[in-house]
Amino acid sequence: MLLNGIASRSFCVKNGVRQGGIISPILFCVYLDGLLVQLRNSGIGSYIGNFFVGALAYAGDLALLASSANAMRTLLKICDDNSQQYSIVFIAAKSACLLVESQHRRMQKPEFRVGGKLIDFVNGYVHLGHIISYCMDDKHDIS
């Protein structure tokens, strides 16, 4: 790891952070920061104005947002490449794709993979306690 252009000597890490530990979400974000920077620097993903919102991460969760199938595949490839370099495991079975589509236009669902495994599609997904729905309503989240 580099800090102000200076690298520390290497050392062995024998275990990760404790799940539920008060500092665990912060340490996770520090560990994942390199991936988040790579995703932002790719220029691909979703933006609000000039603010990159294509990768949202907190406490072990990572949500990727993209406006096209090709953009999502590129973001997933960046994740796969980073996972090999930094020993991060993305598990397709614990992942989900949510396709938000217009009521007027139904789209064929593309295939997305992480770690070589197919990611399933869902109609709704809970992210940090909020239900995100494919039909762009919040009735399930409110109830």
JSON list of C-alpha atoms in Angstrom, two decimals:
[
{"chain": "A", "resi": 1, "resn": "MET", "atom": "CA", "xyz": [0.00, 0.00, 0.00]},
{"chain": "A", "resi": 2, "resn": "LEU", "atom": "CA", "xyz": [1.23, 3.49, -0.85]},
{"chain": "A", "resi": 3, "resn": "LEU", "atom": "CA", "xyz": [0.77, 6.53, 1.34]},
{"chain": "A", "resi": 4, "resn": "ASN", "atom": "CA", "xyz": [2.08, 9.80, -0.06]},
{"chain": "A", "resi": 5, "resn": "GLY", "atom": "CA", "xyz": [4.08, 7.78, -2.59]},
{"chain": "A", "resi": 6, "resn": "ILE", "atom": "CA", "xyz": [5.87, 5.76, 0.10]},
{"chain": "A", "resi": 7, "resn": "ALA", "atom": "CA", "xyz": [5.33, 2.00, 0.37]},
{"chain": "A", "resi": 8, "resn": "SER", "atom": "CA", "xyz": [5.44, 0.18, 3.68]},
{"chain": "A", "resi": 9, "resn": "ARG", "atom": "CA", "xyz": [7.29, -3.09, 4.00]},
{"chain": "A", "resi": 10, "resn": "SER", "atom": "CA", "xyz": [5.10, -6.12, 3.33]},
{"chain": "A", "resi": 11, "resn": "PHE", "atom": "CA", "xyz": [3.52, -8.08, 6.17]},
{"chain": "A", "resi": 12, "resn": "CYS", "atom": "CA", "xyz": [1.28, -11.15, 6.46]},
{"chain": "A", "resi": 13, "resn": "VAL", "atom": "CA", "xyz": [-2.41, -10.71, 7.26]},
{"chain": "A", "resi": 14, "resn": "LYS", "atom": "CA", "xyz": [-3.80, -13.85, 8.91]},
{"chain": "A", "resi": 15, "resn": "ASN", "atom": "CA", "xyz": [-7.45, -12.87, 9.31]},
{"chain": "A", "resi": 16, "resn": "GLY", "atom": "CA", "xyz": [-10.00, -10.27, 8.22]},
{"chain": "A", "resi": 17, "resn": "VAL", "atom": "CA", "xyz": [-12.23, -7.92, 10.16]},
{"chain": "A", "resi": 18, "resn": "ARG", "atom": "CA", "xyz": [-14.92, -9.19, 12.51]},
{"chain": "A", "resi": 19, "resn": "GLN", "atom": "CA", "xyz": [-18.42, -9.12, 11.05]},
{"chain": "A", "resi": 20, "resn": "GLY", "atom": "CA", "xyz": [-20.52, -6.71, 13.09]},
{"chain": "A", "resi": 21, "resn": "GLY", "atom": "CA", "xyz": [-17.46, -4.94, 14.48]},
{"chain": "A", "resi": 22, "resn": "ILE", "atom": "CA", "xyz": [-17.90, -1.18, 14.81]},
{"chain": "A", "resi": 23, "resn": "ILE", "atom": "CA", "xyz": [-14.85, -0.45, 12.66]},
{"chain": "A", "resi": 24, "resn": "SER", "atom": "CA", "xyz": [-15.47, -3.25, 10.12]},
{"chain": "A", "resi": 25, "resn": "PRO", "atom": "CA", "xyz": [-17.45, -1.13, 7.59]},
{"chain": "A", "resi": 26, "resn": "ILE", "atom": "CA", "xyz": [-14.73, 1.52, 7.59]},
{"chain": "A", "resi": 27, "resn": "LEU", "atom": "CA", "xyz": [-11.93, -1.02, 7.15]},
{"chain": "A", "resi": 28, "resn": "PHE", "atom": "CA", "xyz": [-13.91, -2.70, 4.36]},
{"chain": "A", "resi": 29, "resn": "CYS", "atom": "CA", "xyz": [-14.19, 0.63, 2.52]},
{"chain": "A", "resi": 30, "resn": "VAL", "atom": "CA", "xyz": [-10.45, 1.24, 2.95]},
{"chain": "A", "resi": 31, "resn": "TYR", "atom": "CA", "xyz": [-9.76, -2.26, 1.55]},
{"chain": "A", "resi": 32, "resn": "LEU", "atom": "CA", "xyz": [-12.17, -1.72, -1.34]},
{"chain": "A", "resi": 33, "resn": "ASP", "atom": "CA", "xyz": [-11.02, 1.83, -2.11]},
{"chain": "A", "resi": 34, "resn": "GLY", "atom": "CA", "xyz": [-8.65, 0.78, -4.90]},
{"chain": "A", "resi": 35, "resn": "LEU", "atom": "CA", "xyz": [-11.49, -0.99, -6.71]},
{"chain": "A", "resi": 36, "resn": "LEU", "atom": "CA", "xyz": [-13.81, 1.99, -6.26]},
{"chain": "A", "resi": 37, "resn": "VAL", "atom": "CA", "xyz": [-11.15, 4.30, -7.70]},
{"chain": "A", "resi": 38, "resn": "GLN", "atom": "CA", "xyz": [-10.66, 1.98, -10.70]},
{"chain": "A", "resi": 39, "resn": "LEU", "atom": "CA", "xyz": [-14.42, 1.88, -11.31]},
{"chain": "A", "resi": 40, "resn": "ARG", "atom": "CA", "xyz": [-14.70, 5.68, -11.11]},
{"chain": "A", "resi": 41, "resn": "ASN", "atom": "CA", "xyz": [-11.64, 6.25, -13.31]},
{"chain": "A", "resi": 42, "resn": "SER", "atom": "CA", "xyz": [-13.07, 3.95, -16.00]},
{"chain": "A", "resi": 43, "resn": "GLY", "atom": "CA", "xyz": [-15.50, 6.73, -16.93]},
{"chain": "A", "resi": 44, "resn": "ILE", "atom": "CA", "xyz": [-18.22, 4.08, -17.19]},
{"chain": "A", "resi": 45, "resn": "GLY", "atom": "CA", "xyz": [-21.28, 3.77, -15.00]},
{"chain": "A", "resi": 46, "resn": "SER", "atom": "CA", "xyz": [-23.90, 6.14, -13.68]},
{"chain": "A", "resi": 47, "resn": "TYR", "atom": "CA", "xyz": [-23.44, 9.81, -12.86]},
{"chain": "A", "resi": 48, "resn": "ILE", "atom": "CA", "xyz": [-25.51, 12.51, -11.23]},
{"chain": "A", "resi": 49, "resn": "GLY", "atom": "CA", "xyz": [-24.11, 15.60, -12.88]},
{"chain": "A", "resi": 50, "resn": "ASN", "atom": "CA", "xyz": [-20.34, 15.14, -12.61]},
{"chain": "A", "resi": 51, "resn": "PHE", "atom": "CA", "xyz": [-20.63, 12.95, -9.49]},
{"chain": "A", "resi": 52, "resn": "PHE", "atom": "CA", "xyz": [-19.91, 9.24, -10.05]},
{"chain": "A", "resi": 53, "resn": "VAL", "atom": "CA", "xyz": [-22.56, 6.95, -8.55]},
{"chain": "A", "resi": 54, "resn": "GLY", "atom": "CA", "xyz": [-21.75, 3.85, -10.59]},
{"chain": "A", "resi": 55, "resn": "ALA", "atom": "CA", "xyz": [-20.38, 1.95, -7.57]},
{"chain": "A", "resi": 56, "resn": "LEU", "atom": "CA", "xyz": [-21.91, 2.26, -4.12]},
{"chain": "A", "resi": 57, "resn": "ALA", "atom": "CA", "xyz": [-20.18, 0.34, -1.34]},
{"chain": "A", "resi": 58, "resn": "TYR", "atom": "CA", "xyz": [-20.70, -0.06, 2.39]},
{"chain": "A", "resi": 59, "resn": "ALA", "atom": "CA", "xyz": [-20.28, -2.82, 4.97]},
{"chain": "A", "resi": 60, "resn": "GLY", "atom": "CA", "xyz": [-19.59, -5.66, 2.54]},
{"chain": "A", "resi": 61, "resn": "ASP", "atom": "CA", "xyz": [-22.16, -4.60, -0.05]},
{"chain": "A", "resi": 62, "resn": "LEU", "atom": "CA", "xyz": [-21.28, -3.29, -3.49]},
{"chain": "A", "resi": 63, "resn": "ALA", "atom": "CA", "xyz": [-23.92, -2.03, -5.91]},
{"chain": "A", "resi": 64, "resn": "LEU", "atom": "CA", "xyz": [-22.92, -1.33, -9.52]},
{"chain": "A", "resi": 65, "resn": "LEU", "atom": "CA", "xyz": [-25.10, 1.03, -11.57]},
{"chain": "A", "resi": 66, "resn": "ALA", "atom": "CA", "xyz": [-24.87, 1.28, -15.35]},
{"chain": "A", "resi": 67, "resn": "SER", "atom": "CA", "xyz": [-27.13, 2.47, -18.15]},
{"chain": "A", "resi": 68, "resn": "SER", "atom": "CA", "xyz": [-26.30, -0.30, -20.62]},
{"chain": "A", "resi": 69, "resn": "ALA", "atom": "CA", "xyz": [-25.43, -3.98, -20.65]},
{"chain": "A", "resi": 70, "resn": "ASN", "atom": "CA", "xyz": [-21.99, -3.29, -22.14]},
{"chain": "A", "resi": 71, "resn": "ALA", "atom": "CA", "xyz": [-21.24, -0.71, -19.44]},
{"chain": "A", "resi": 72, "resn": "MET", "atom": "CA", "xyz": [-22.23, -3.22, -16.73]},
{"chain": "A", "resi": 73, "resn": "ARG", "atom": "CA", "xyz": [-20.04, -5.91, -18.29]},
{"chain": "A", "resi": 74, "resn": "THR", "atom": "CA", "xyz": [-17.10, -3.51, -18.25]},
{"chain": "A", "resi": 75, "resn": "LEU", "atom": "CA", "xyz": [-17.68, -2.69, -14.56]},
{"chain": "A", "resi": 76, "resn": "LEU", "atom": "CA", "xyz": [-17.95, -6.40, -13.74]},
{"chain": "A", "resi": 77, "resn": "LYS", "atom": "CA", "xyz": [-14.70, -7.09, -15.63]},
{"chain": "A", "resi": 78, "resn": "ILE", "atom": "CA", "xyz": [-12.95, -4.41, -13.57]},
{"chain": "A", "resi": 79, "resn": "CYS", "atom": "CA", "xyz": [-14.27, -6.15, -10.43]},
{"chain": "A", "resi": 80, "resn": "ASP", "atom": "CA", "xyz": [-13.08, -9.55, -11.68]},
{"chain": "A", "resi": 81, "resn": "ASP", "atom": "CA", "xyz": [-9.61, -8.22, -12.55]},
{"chain": "A", "resi": 82, "resn": "ASN", "atom": "CA", "xyz": [-9.33, -6.47, -9.17]},
{"chain": "A", "resi": 83, "resn": "SER", "atom": "CA", "xyz": [-10.51, -9.57, -7.32]},
{"chain": "A", "resi": 84, "resn": "GLN", "atom": "CA", "xyz": [-7.68, -11.64, -8.76]},
{"chain": "A", "resi": 85, "resn": "GLN", "atom": "CA", "xyz": [-5.10, -9.01, -7.93]},
{"chain": "A", "resi": 86, "resn": "TYR", "atom": "CA", "xyz": [-6.27, -8.39, -4.34]},
{"chain": "A", "resi": 87, "resn": "SER", "atom": "CA", "xyz": [-7.80, -11.76, -3.37]},
{"chain": "A", "resi": 88, "resn": "ILE", "atom": "CA", "xyz": [-11.37, -10.45, -3.18]},
{"chain": "A", "resi": 89, "resn": "VAL", "atom": "CA", "xyz": [-14.08, -13.03, -3.83]},
{"chain": "A", "resi": 90, "resn": "PHE", "atom": "CA", "xyz": [-17.26, -11.92, -5.57]},
{"chain": "A", "resi": 91, "resn": "ILE", "atom": "CA", "xyz": [-19.85, -14.68, -5.26]},
{"chain": "A", "resi": 92, "resn": "ALA", "atom": "CA", "xyz": [-22.41, -14.84, -8.09]},
{"chain": "A", "resi": 93, "resn": "ALA", "atom": "CA", "xyz": [-24.85, -16.82, -5.91]},
{"chain": "A", "resi": 94, "resn": "LYS", "atom": "CA", "xyz": [-24.89, -13.92, -3.41]},
{"chain": "A", "resi": 95, "resn": "SER", "atom": "CA", "xyz": [-25.21, -11.35, -6.20]},
{"chain": "A", "resi": 96, "resn": "ALA", "atom": "CA", "xyz": [-28.25, -10.17, -8.11]},
{"chain": "A", "resi": 97, "resn": "CYS", "atom": "CA", "xyz": [-29.07, -8.15, -11.21]},
{"chain": "A", "resi": 98, "resn": "LEU", "atom": "CA", "xyz": [-31.95, -5.73, -11.22]},
{"chain": "A", "resi": 99, "resn": "LEU", "atom": "CA", "xyz": [-33.06, -4.39, -14.60]},
{"chain": "A", "resi": 100, "resn": "VAL", "atom": "CA", "xyz": [-35.03, -1.17, -14.24]},
{"chain": "A", "resi": 101, "resn": "GLU", "atom": "CA", "xyz": [-37.14, -0.79, -17.33]},
{"chain": "A", "resi": 102, "resn": "SER", "atom": "CA", "xyz": [-39.78, 1.56, -18.64]},
{"chain": "A", "resi": 103, "resn": "GLN", "atom": "CA", "xyz": [-43.43, 0.51, -18.41]},
{"chain": "A", "resi": 104, "resn": "HIS", "atom": "CA", "xyz": [-43.62, 1.14, -22.15]},
{"chain": "A", "resi": 105, "resn": "ARG", "atom": "CA", "xyz": [-40.58, -0.86, -23.18]},
{"chain": "A", "resi": 106, "resn": "ARG", "atom": "CA", "xyz": [-39.71, -4.37, -22.02]},
{"chain": "A", "resi": 107, "resn": "MET", "atom": "CA", "xyz": [-36.16, -5.50, -22.62]},
{"chain": "A", "resi": 108, "resn": "GLN", "atom": "CA", "xyz": [-34.60, -8.91, -23.00]},
{"chain": "A", "resi": 109, "resn": "LYS", "atom": "CA", "xyz": [-32.45, -9.62, -19.96]},
{"chain": "A", "resi": 110, "resn": "PRO", "atom": "CA", "xyz": [-28.75, -9.82, -20.86]},
{"chain": "A", "resi": 111, "resn": "GLU", "atom": "CA", "xyz": [-26.33, -12.24, -19.19]},
{"chain": "A", "resi": 112, "resn": "PHE", "atom": "CA", "xyz": [-23.93, -10.94, -16.58]},
{"chain": "A", "resi": 113, "resn": "ARG", "atom": "CA", "xyz": [-21.18, -12.93, -14.87]},
{"chain": "A", "resi": 114, "resn": "VAL", "atom": "CA", "xyz": [-18.83, -12.43, -11.99]},
{"chain": "A", "resi": 115, "resn": "GLY", "atom": "CA", "xyz": [-16.05, -14.87, -11.25]},
{"chain": "A", "resi": 116, "resn": "GLY", "atom": "CA", "xyz": [-17.13, -16.74, -14.38]},
{"chain": "A", "resi": 117, "resn": "LYS", "atom": "CA", "xyz": [-20.54, -17.55, -12.86]},
{"chain": "A", "resi": 118, "resn": "LEU", "atom": "CA", "xyz": [-23.92, -16.30, -14.07]},
{"chain": "A", "resi": 119, "resn": "ILE", "atom": "CA", "xyz": [-25.72, -13.72, -11.91]},
{"chain": "A", "resi": 120, "resn": "ASP", "atom": "CA", "xyz": [-29.49, -14.18, -11.51]},
{"chain": "A", "resi": 121, "resn": "PHE", "atom": "CA", "xyz": [-32.06, -11.44, -12.11]},
{"chain": "A", "resi": 122, "resn": "VAL", "atom": "CA", "xyz": [-34.50, -10.33, -9.41]},
{"chain": "A", "resi": 123, "resn": "ASN", "atom": "CA", "xyz": [-37.56, -8.05, -9.39]},
{"chain": "A", "resi": 124, "resn": "GLY", "atom": "CA", "xyz": [-36.51, -6.34, -6.17]},
{"chain": "A", "resi": 125, "resn": "TYR", "atom": "CA", "xyz": [-33.37, -6.13, -4.11]},
{"chain": "A", "resi": 126, "resn": "VAL", "atom": "CA", "xyz": [-32.67, -5.01, -0.55]},
{"chain": "A", "resi": 127, "resn": "HIS", "atom": "CA", "xyz": [-29.64, -2.71, -0.36]},
{"chain": "A", "resi": 128, "resn": "LEU", "atom": "CA", "xyz": [-28.74, -1.26, 3.05]},
{"chain": "A", "resi": 129, "resn": "GLY", "atom": "CA", "xyz": [-32.29, -1.80, 4.26]},
{"chain": "A", "resi": 130, "resn": "HIS", "atom": "CA", "xyz": [-34.09, -0.25, 1.28]},
{"chain": "A", "resi": 131, "resn": "ILE", "atom": "CA", "xyz": [-36.04, -2.24, -1.30]},
{"chain": "A", "resi": 132, "resn": "ILE", "atom": "CA", "xyz": [-35.12, -1.24, -4.84]},
{"chain": "A", "resi": 133, "resn": "SER", "atom": "CA", "xyz": [-37.76, -2.34, -7.34]},
{"chain": "A", "resi": 134, "resn": "TYR", "atom": "CA", "xyz": [-37.52, -3.01, -11.08]},
{"chain": "A", "resi": 135, "resn": "CYS", "atom": "CA", "xyz": [-40.68, -0.99, -11.71]},
{"chain": "A", "resi": 136, "resn": "MET", "atom": "CA", "xyz": [-39.29, 2.19, -10.13]},
{"chain": "A", "resi": 137, "resn": "ASP", "atom": "CA", "xyz": [-41.86, 2.45, -7.34]},
{"chain": "A", "resi": 138, "resn": "ASP", "atom": "CA", "xyz": [-41.34, 2.48, -3.60]},
{"chain": "A", "resi": 139, "resn": "LYS", "atom": "CA", "xyz": [-44.54, 0.81, -2.34]},
{"chain": "A", "resi": 140, "resn": "HIS", "atom": "CA", "xyz": [-42.66, -2.22, -0.97]},
{"chain": "A", "resi": 141, "resn": "ASP", "atom": "CA", "xyz": [-40.02, -0.04, 0.66]},
{"chain": "A", "resi": 142, "resn": "ILE", "atom": "CA", "xyz": [-42.67, 2.14, 2.33]},
{"chain": "A", "resi": 143, "resn": "SER", "atom": "CA", "xyz": [-44.67, -0.81, 3.66]}
]
